[in-house]
mmCIF file of C-alpha atoms in Angstrom:
data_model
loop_
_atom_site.group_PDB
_atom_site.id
_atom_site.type_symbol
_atom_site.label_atom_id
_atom_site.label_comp_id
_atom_site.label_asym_id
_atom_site.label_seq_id
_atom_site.Cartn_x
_atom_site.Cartn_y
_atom_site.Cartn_z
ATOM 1 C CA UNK A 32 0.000 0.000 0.000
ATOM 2 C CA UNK A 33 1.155 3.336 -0.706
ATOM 3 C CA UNK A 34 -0.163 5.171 2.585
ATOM 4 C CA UNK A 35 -0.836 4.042 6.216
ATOM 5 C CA UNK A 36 -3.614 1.853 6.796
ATOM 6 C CA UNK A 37 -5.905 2.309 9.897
ATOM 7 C CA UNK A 38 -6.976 -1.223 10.911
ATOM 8 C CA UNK A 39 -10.221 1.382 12.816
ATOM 9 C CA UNK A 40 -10.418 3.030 9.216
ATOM 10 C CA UNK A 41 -10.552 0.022 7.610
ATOM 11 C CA UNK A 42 -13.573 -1.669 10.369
ATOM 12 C CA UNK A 43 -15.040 1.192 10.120
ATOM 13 C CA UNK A 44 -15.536 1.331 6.506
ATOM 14 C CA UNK A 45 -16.664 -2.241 6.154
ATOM 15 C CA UNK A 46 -18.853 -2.062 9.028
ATOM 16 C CA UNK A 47 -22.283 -0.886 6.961
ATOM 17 C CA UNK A 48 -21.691 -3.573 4.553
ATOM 18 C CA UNK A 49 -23.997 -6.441 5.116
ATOM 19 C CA UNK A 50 -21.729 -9.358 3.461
ATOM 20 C CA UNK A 51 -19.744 -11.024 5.496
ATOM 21 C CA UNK A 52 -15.718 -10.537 4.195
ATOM 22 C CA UNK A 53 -12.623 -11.113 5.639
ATOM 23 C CA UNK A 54 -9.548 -8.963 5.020
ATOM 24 C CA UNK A 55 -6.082 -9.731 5.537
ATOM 25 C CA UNK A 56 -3.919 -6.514 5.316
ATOM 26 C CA UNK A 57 0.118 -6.342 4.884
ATOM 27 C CA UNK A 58 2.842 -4.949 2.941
ATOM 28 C CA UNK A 59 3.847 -1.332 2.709
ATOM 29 C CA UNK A 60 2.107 1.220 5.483
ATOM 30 C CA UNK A 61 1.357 -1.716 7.468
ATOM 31 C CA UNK A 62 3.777 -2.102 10.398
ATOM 32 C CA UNK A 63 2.841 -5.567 10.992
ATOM 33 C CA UNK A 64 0.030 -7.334 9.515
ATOM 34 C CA UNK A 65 -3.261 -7.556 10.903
ATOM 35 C CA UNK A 66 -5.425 -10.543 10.889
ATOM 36 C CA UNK A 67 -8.870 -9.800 9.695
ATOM 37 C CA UNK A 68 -11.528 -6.981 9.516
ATOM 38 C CA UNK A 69 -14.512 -8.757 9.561
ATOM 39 C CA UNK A 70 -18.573 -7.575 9.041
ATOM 40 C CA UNK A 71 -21.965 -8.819 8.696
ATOM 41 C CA UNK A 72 -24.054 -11.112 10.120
ATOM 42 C CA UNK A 73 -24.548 -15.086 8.895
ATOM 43 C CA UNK A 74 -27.823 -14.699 8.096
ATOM 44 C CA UNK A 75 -29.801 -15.870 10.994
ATOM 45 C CA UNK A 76 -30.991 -13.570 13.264
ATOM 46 C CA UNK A 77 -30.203 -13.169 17.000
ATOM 47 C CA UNK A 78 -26.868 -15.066 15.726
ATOM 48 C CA UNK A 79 -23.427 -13.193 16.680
ATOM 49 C CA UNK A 80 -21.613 -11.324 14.174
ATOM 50 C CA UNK A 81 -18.844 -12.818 12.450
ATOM 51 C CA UNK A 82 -15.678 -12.009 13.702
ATOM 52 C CA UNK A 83 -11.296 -12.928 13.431
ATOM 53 C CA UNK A 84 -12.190 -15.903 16.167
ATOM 54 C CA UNK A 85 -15.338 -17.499 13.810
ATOM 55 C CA UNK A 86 -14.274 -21.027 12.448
ATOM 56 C CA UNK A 87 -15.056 -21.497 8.835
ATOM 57 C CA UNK A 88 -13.538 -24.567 6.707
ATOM 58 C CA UNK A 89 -11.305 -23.274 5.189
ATOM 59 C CA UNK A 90 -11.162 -25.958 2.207
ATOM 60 C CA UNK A 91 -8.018 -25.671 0.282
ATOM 61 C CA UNK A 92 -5.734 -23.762 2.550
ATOM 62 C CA UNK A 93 -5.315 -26.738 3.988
ATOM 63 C CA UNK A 94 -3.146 -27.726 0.622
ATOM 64 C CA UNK A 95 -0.840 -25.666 2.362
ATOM 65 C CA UNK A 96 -0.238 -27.305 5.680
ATOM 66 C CA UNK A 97 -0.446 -30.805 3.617
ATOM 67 C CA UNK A 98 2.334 -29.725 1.579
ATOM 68 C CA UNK A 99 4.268 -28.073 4.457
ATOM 69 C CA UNK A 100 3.814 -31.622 6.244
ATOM 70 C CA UNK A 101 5.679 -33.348 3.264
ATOM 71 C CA UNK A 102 8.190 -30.723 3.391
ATOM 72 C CA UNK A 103 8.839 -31.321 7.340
ATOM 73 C CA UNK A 104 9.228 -35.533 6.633
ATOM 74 C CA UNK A 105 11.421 -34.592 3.442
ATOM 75 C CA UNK A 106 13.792 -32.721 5.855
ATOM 76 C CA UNK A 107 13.748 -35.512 8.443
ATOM 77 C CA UNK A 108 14.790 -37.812 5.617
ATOM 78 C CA UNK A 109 11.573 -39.875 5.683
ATOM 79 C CA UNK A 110 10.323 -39.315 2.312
ATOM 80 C CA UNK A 111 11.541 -38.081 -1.014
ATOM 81 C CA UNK A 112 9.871 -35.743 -3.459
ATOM 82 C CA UNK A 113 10.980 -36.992 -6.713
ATOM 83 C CA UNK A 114 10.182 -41.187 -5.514
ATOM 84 C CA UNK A 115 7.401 -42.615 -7.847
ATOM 85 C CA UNK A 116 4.142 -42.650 -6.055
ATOM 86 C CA UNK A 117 2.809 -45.917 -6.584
ATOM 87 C CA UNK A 118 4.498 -48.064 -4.071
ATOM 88 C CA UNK A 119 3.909 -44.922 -1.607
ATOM 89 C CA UNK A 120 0.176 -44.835 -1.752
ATOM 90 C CA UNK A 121 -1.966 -47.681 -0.327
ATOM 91 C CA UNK A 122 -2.164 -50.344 -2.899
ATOM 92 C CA UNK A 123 -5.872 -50.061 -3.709
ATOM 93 C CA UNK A 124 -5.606 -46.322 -4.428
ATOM 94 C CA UNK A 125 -2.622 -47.030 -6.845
ATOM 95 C CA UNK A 126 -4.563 -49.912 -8.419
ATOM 96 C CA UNK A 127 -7.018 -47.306 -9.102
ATOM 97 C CA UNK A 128 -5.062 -44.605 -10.451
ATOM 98 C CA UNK A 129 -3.372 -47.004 -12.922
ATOM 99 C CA UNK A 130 -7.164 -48.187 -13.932
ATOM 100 C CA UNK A 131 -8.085 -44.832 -15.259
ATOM 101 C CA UNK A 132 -4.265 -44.612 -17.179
ATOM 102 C CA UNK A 133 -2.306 -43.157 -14.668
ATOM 103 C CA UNK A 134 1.445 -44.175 -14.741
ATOM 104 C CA UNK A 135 2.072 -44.124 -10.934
ATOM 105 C CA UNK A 136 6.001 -45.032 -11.423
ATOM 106 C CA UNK A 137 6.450 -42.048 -13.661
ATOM 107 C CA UNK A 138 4.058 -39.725 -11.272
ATOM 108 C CA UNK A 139 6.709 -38.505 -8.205
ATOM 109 C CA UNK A 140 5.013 -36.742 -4.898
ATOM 110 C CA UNK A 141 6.937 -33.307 -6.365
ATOM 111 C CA UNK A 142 3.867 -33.747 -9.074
ATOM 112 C CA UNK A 143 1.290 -34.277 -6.570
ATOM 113 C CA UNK A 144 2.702 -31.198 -4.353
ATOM 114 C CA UNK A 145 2.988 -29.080 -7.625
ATOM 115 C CA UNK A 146 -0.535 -29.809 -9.215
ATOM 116 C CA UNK A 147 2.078 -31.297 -12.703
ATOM 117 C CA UNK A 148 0.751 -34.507 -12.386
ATOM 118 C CA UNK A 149 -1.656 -34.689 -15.096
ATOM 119 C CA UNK A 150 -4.335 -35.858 -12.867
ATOM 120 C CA UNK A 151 -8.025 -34.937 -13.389
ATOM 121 C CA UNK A 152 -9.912 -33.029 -10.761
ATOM 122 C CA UNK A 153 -12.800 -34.780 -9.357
ATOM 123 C CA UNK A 154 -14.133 -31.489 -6.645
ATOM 124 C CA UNK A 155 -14.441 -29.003 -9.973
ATOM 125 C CA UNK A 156 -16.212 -31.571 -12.299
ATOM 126 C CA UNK A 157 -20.101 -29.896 -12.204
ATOM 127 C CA UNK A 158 -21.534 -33.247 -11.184
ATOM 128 C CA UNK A 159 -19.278 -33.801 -7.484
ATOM 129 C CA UNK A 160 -21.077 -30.995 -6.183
ATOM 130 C CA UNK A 161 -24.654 -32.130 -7.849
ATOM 131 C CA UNK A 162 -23.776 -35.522 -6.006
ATOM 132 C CA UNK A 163 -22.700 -34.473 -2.761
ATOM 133 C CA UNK A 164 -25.541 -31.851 -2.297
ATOM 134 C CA UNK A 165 -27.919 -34.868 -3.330
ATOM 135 C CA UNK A 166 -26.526 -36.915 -0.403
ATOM 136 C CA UNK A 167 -25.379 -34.273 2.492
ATOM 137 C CA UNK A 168 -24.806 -36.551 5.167
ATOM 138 C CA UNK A 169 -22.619 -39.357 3.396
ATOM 139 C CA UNK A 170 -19.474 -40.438 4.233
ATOM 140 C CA UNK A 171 -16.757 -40.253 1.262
ATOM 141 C CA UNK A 172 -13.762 -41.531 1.939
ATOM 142 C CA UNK A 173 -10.290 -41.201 0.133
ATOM 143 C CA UNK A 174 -11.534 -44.136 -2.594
ATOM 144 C CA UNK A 175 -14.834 -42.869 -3.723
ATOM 145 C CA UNK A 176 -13.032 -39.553 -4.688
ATOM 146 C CA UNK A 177 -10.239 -41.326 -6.385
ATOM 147 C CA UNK A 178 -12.989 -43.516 -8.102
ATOM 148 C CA UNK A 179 -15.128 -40.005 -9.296
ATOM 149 C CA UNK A 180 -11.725 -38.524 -10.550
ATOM 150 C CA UNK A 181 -10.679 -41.931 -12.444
ATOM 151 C CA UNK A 182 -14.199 -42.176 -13.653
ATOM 152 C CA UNK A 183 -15.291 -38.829 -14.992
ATOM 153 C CA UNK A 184 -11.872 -38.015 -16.457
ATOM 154 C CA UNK A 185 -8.900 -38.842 -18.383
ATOM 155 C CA UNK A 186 -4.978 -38.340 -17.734
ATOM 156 C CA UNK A 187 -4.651 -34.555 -18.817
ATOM 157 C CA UNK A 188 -0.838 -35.367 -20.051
ATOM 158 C CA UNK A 189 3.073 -36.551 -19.229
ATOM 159 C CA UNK A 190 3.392 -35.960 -15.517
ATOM 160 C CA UNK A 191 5.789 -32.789 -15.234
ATOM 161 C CA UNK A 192 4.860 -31.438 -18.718
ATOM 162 C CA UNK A 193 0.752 -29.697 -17.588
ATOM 163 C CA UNK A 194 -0.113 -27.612 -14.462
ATOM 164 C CA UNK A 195 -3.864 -28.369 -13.718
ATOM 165 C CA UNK A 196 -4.887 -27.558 -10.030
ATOM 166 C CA UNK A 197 -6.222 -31.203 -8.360
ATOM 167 C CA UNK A 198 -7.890 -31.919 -5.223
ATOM 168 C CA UNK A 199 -7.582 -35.473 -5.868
ATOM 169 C CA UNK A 200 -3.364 -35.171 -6.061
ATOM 170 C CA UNK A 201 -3.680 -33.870 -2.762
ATOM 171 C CA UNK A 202 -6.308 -36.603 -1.508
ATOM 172 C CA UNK A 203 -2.958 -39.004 -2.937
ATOM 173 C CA UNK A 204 -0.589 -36.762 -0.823
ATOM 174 C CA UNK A 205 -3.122 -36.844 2.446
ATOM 175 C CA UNK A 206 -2.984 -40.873 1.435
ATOM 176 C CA UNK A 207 1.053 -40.924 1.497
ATOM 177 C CA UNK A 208 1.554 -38.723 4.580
ATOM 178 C CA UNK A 209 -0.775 -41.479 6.697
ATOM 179 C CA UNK A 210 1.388 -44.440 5.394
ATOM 180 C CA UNK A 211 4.590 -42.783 6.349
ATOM 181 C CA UNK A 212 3.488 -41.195 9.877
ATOM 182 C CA UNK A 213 0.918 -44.160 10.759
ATOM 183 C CA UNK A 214 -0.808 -41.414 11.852
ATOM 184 C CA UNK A 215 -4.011 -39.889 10.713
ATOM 185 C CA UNK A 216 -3.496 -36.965 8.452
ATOM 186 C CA UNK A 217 -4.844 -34.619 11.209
ATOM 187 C CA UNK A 218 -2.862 -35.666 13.674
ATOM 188 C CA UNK A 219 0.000 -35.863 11.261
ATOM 189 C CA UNK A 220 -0.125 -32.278 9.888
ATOM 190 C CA UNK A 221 -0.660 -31.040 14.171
ATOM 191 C CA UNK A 222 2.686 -33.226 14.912
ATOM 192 C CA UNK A 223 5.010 -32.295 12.352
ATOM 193 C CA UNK A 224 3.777 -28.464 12.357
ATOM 194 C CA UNK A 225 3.855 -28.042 15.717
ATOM 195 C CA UNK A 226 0.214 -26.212 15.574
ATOM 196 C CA UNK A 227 -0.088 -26.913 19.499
ATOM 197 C CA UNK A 228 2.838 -24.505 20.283
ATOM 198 C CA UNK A 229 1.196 -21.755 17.863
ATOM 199 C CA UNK A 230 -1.906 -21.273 20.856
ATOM 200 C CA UNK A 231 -4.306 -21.696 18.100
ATOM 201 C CA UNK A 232 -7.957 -21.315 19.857
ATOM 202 C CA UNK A 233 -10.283 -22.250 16.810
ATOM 203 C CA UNK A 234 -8.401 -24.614 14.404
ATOM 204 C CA UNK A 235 -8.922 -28.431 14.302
ATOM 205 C CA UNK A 236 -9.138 -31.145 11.774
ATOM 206 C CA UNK A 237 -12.831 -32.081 11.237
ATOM 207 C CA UNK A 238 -13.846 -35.994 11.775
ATOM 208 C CA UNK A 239 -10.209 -36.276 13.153
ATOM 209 C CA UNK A 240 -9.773 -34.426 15.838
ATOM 210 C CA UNK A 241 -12.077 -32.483 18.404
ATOM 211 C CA UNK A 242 -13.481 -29.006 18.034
ATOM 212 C CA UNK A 243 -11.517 -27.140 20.800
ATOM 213 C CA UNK A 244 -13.586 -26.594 23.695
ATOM 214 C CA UNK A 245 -13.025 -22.912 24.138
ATOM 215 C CA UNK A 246 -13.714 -22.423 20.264
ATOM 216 C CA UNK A 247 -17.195 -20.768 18.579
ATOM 217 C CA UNK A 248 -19.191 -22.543 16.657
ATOM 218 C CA UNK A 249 -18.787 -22.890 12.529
ATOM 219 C CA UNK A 250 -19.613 -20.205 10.889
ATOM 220 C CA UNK A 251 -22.355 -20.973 8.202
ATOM 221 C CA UNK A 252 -20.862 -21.542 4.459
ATOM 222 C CA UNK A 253 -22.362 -21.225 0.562
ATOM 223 C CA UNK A 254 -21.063 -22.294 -2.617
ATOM 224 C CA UNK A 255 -23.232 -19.991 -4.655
ATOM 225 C CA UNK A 256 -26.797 -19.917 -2.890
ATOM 226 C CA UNK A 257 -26.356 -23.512 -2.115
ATOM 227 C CA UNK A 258 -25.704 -23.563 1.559
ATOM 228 C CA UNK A 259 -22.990 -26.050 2.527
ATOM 229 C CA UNK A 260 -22.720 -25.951 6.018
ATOM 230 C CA UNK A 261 -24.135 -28.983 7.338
ATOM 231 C CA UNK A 262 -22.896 -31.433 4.188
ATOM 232 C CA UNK A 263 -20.588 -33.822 5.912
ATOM 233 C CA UNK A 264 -17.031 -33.147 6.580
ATOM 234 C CA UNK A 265 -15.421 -35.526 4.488
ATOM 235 C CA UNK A 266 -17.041 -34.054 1.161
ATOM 236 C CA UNK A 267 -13.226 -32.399 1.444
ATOM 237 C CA UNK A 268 -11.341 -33.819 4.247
ATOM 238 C CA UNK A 269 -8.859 -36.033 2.432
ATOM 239 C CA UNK A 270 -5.576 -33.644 1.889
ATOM 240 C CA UNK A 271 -7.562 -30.989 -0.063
ATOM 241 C CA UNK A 272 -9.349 -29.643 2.310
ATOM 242 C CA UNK A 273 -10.006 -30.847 5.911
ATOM 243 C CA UNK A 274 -8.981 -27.900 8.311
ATOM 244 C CA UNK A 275 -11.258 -25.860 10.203
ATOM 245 C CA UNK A 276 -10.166 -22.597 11.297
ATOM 246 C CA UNK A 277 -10.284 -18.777 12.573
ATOM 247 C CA UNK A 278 -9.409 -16.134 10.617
ATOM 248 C CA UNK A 279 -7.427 -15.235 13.087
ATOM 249 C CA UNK A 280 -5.928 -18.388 13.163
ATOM 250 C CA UNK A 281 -5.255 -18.382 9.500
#
């Protein structure tokens, strides 16, 4: 920014504004960055107003605490980025990807991480969220999603020679980080990130681990006008998506 930025300026200029919207502010003018400005109301009345402490999922930031996970075990020597993926992943999920004409020894985790592995997005295919909205309270697990991305689509080319952004890579990486920790990916990604030391008050892994006691409740959440708030967690729990948390937090 090219002048000084009043975090009380900025509230107070938001504050009439009946969406909801989160604002992270840094760079020049800012002597250290401030969380969030937050406004609105979620809709419901008599409800609190949103504010830095409200949980949300926050779908696929979470990438980037998978990917700073693999990062941690490639330091301590316990994995390495350019390995093949297929005898990394469980062997069902492998058989699967090779099904639908992925080459799993050419495919290396540096793919996965980088979104260059050629492999076909299942979450932005128009039909996941017709499905998912059509059954909110089912369970998918790792394999169904695999299945949907090996099903509705083809390789999109050579591993290392397309980027194309894929939930499903990272529901392979969330696969490959459990095999190596024999952990949970939750519990995985809190361990190797040290996220208890950070005195986070509203971030957990949903399904996996606990909402924090002291922590508000989710705030609600729309694709569109479609409200998703009450679909079940694991529509994106897998390694694309999975974390709840604050703004604050964030």
């Amino acid at each position: 920014f090219a002048q000084v930025i009043s975090r009380a300026a900025l509230q107070a200029e938001v504050a009439s504004d009946p969406r909801p919207m989160a604002l992270f502010v840094t760079g020049k003018g800012v002597a250290s960055p401030f969380a969030v400005s937050i406004a609105g109301k979620d809709g419901v009345a008599a409800t609190p107003a949103l504010g830095p402490d409200t949980p949300v999922r926050v779908a696929s930031n979470t990438k980037t605490f998978v990917a700073a996970t693999v990062l941690r075990l490639w330091e301590q020597g316990r994995i390495d980025l350019d390995a093949a993926i297929g005898p990394l992943m469980s062997p069902r999920l492998d058989e699967l990807m090779r099904s639908g004409g992925y080459d799993t020894a050419r495919i290396t985790l540096r793919h996965l991480l980088s979104h260059s592995a050629g492999i076909y997005d299942h979450a932005q295919d128009e039909r996941y969220l017709t499905l998912v909205l059509s059954q909110p309270a089912k369970r998918w697990t790792r394999e169904d999603q695999v299945r949907l991305a090996v099903t509705w689509g083809k390789p999109l080319g050579p591993p290392g020679t397309v980027f194309h952004y894929s939930d499903t890579g990272y529901i392979l990486v969330g696969d490959i980080i459990e095999r190596i920790t024999g952990q949970s990916l939750g519990k995985a990604v809190r361990t190797q990130l040290q996220l208890d030391r950070l005195n986070l008050q509203s971030t957990w892994w949903e399904v996996l681990e606990d909402k924090p006691r002291r922590a508000p409740w989710r705030a609600r959440q729309f694709i569109g006008d479609a409200e998703v708030t009450d679909l079940d967690a694991s529509v994106d729990l897998h390694g694309g998506g999975g974390l709840v948390m604050s703004a604050k937090d964030l």
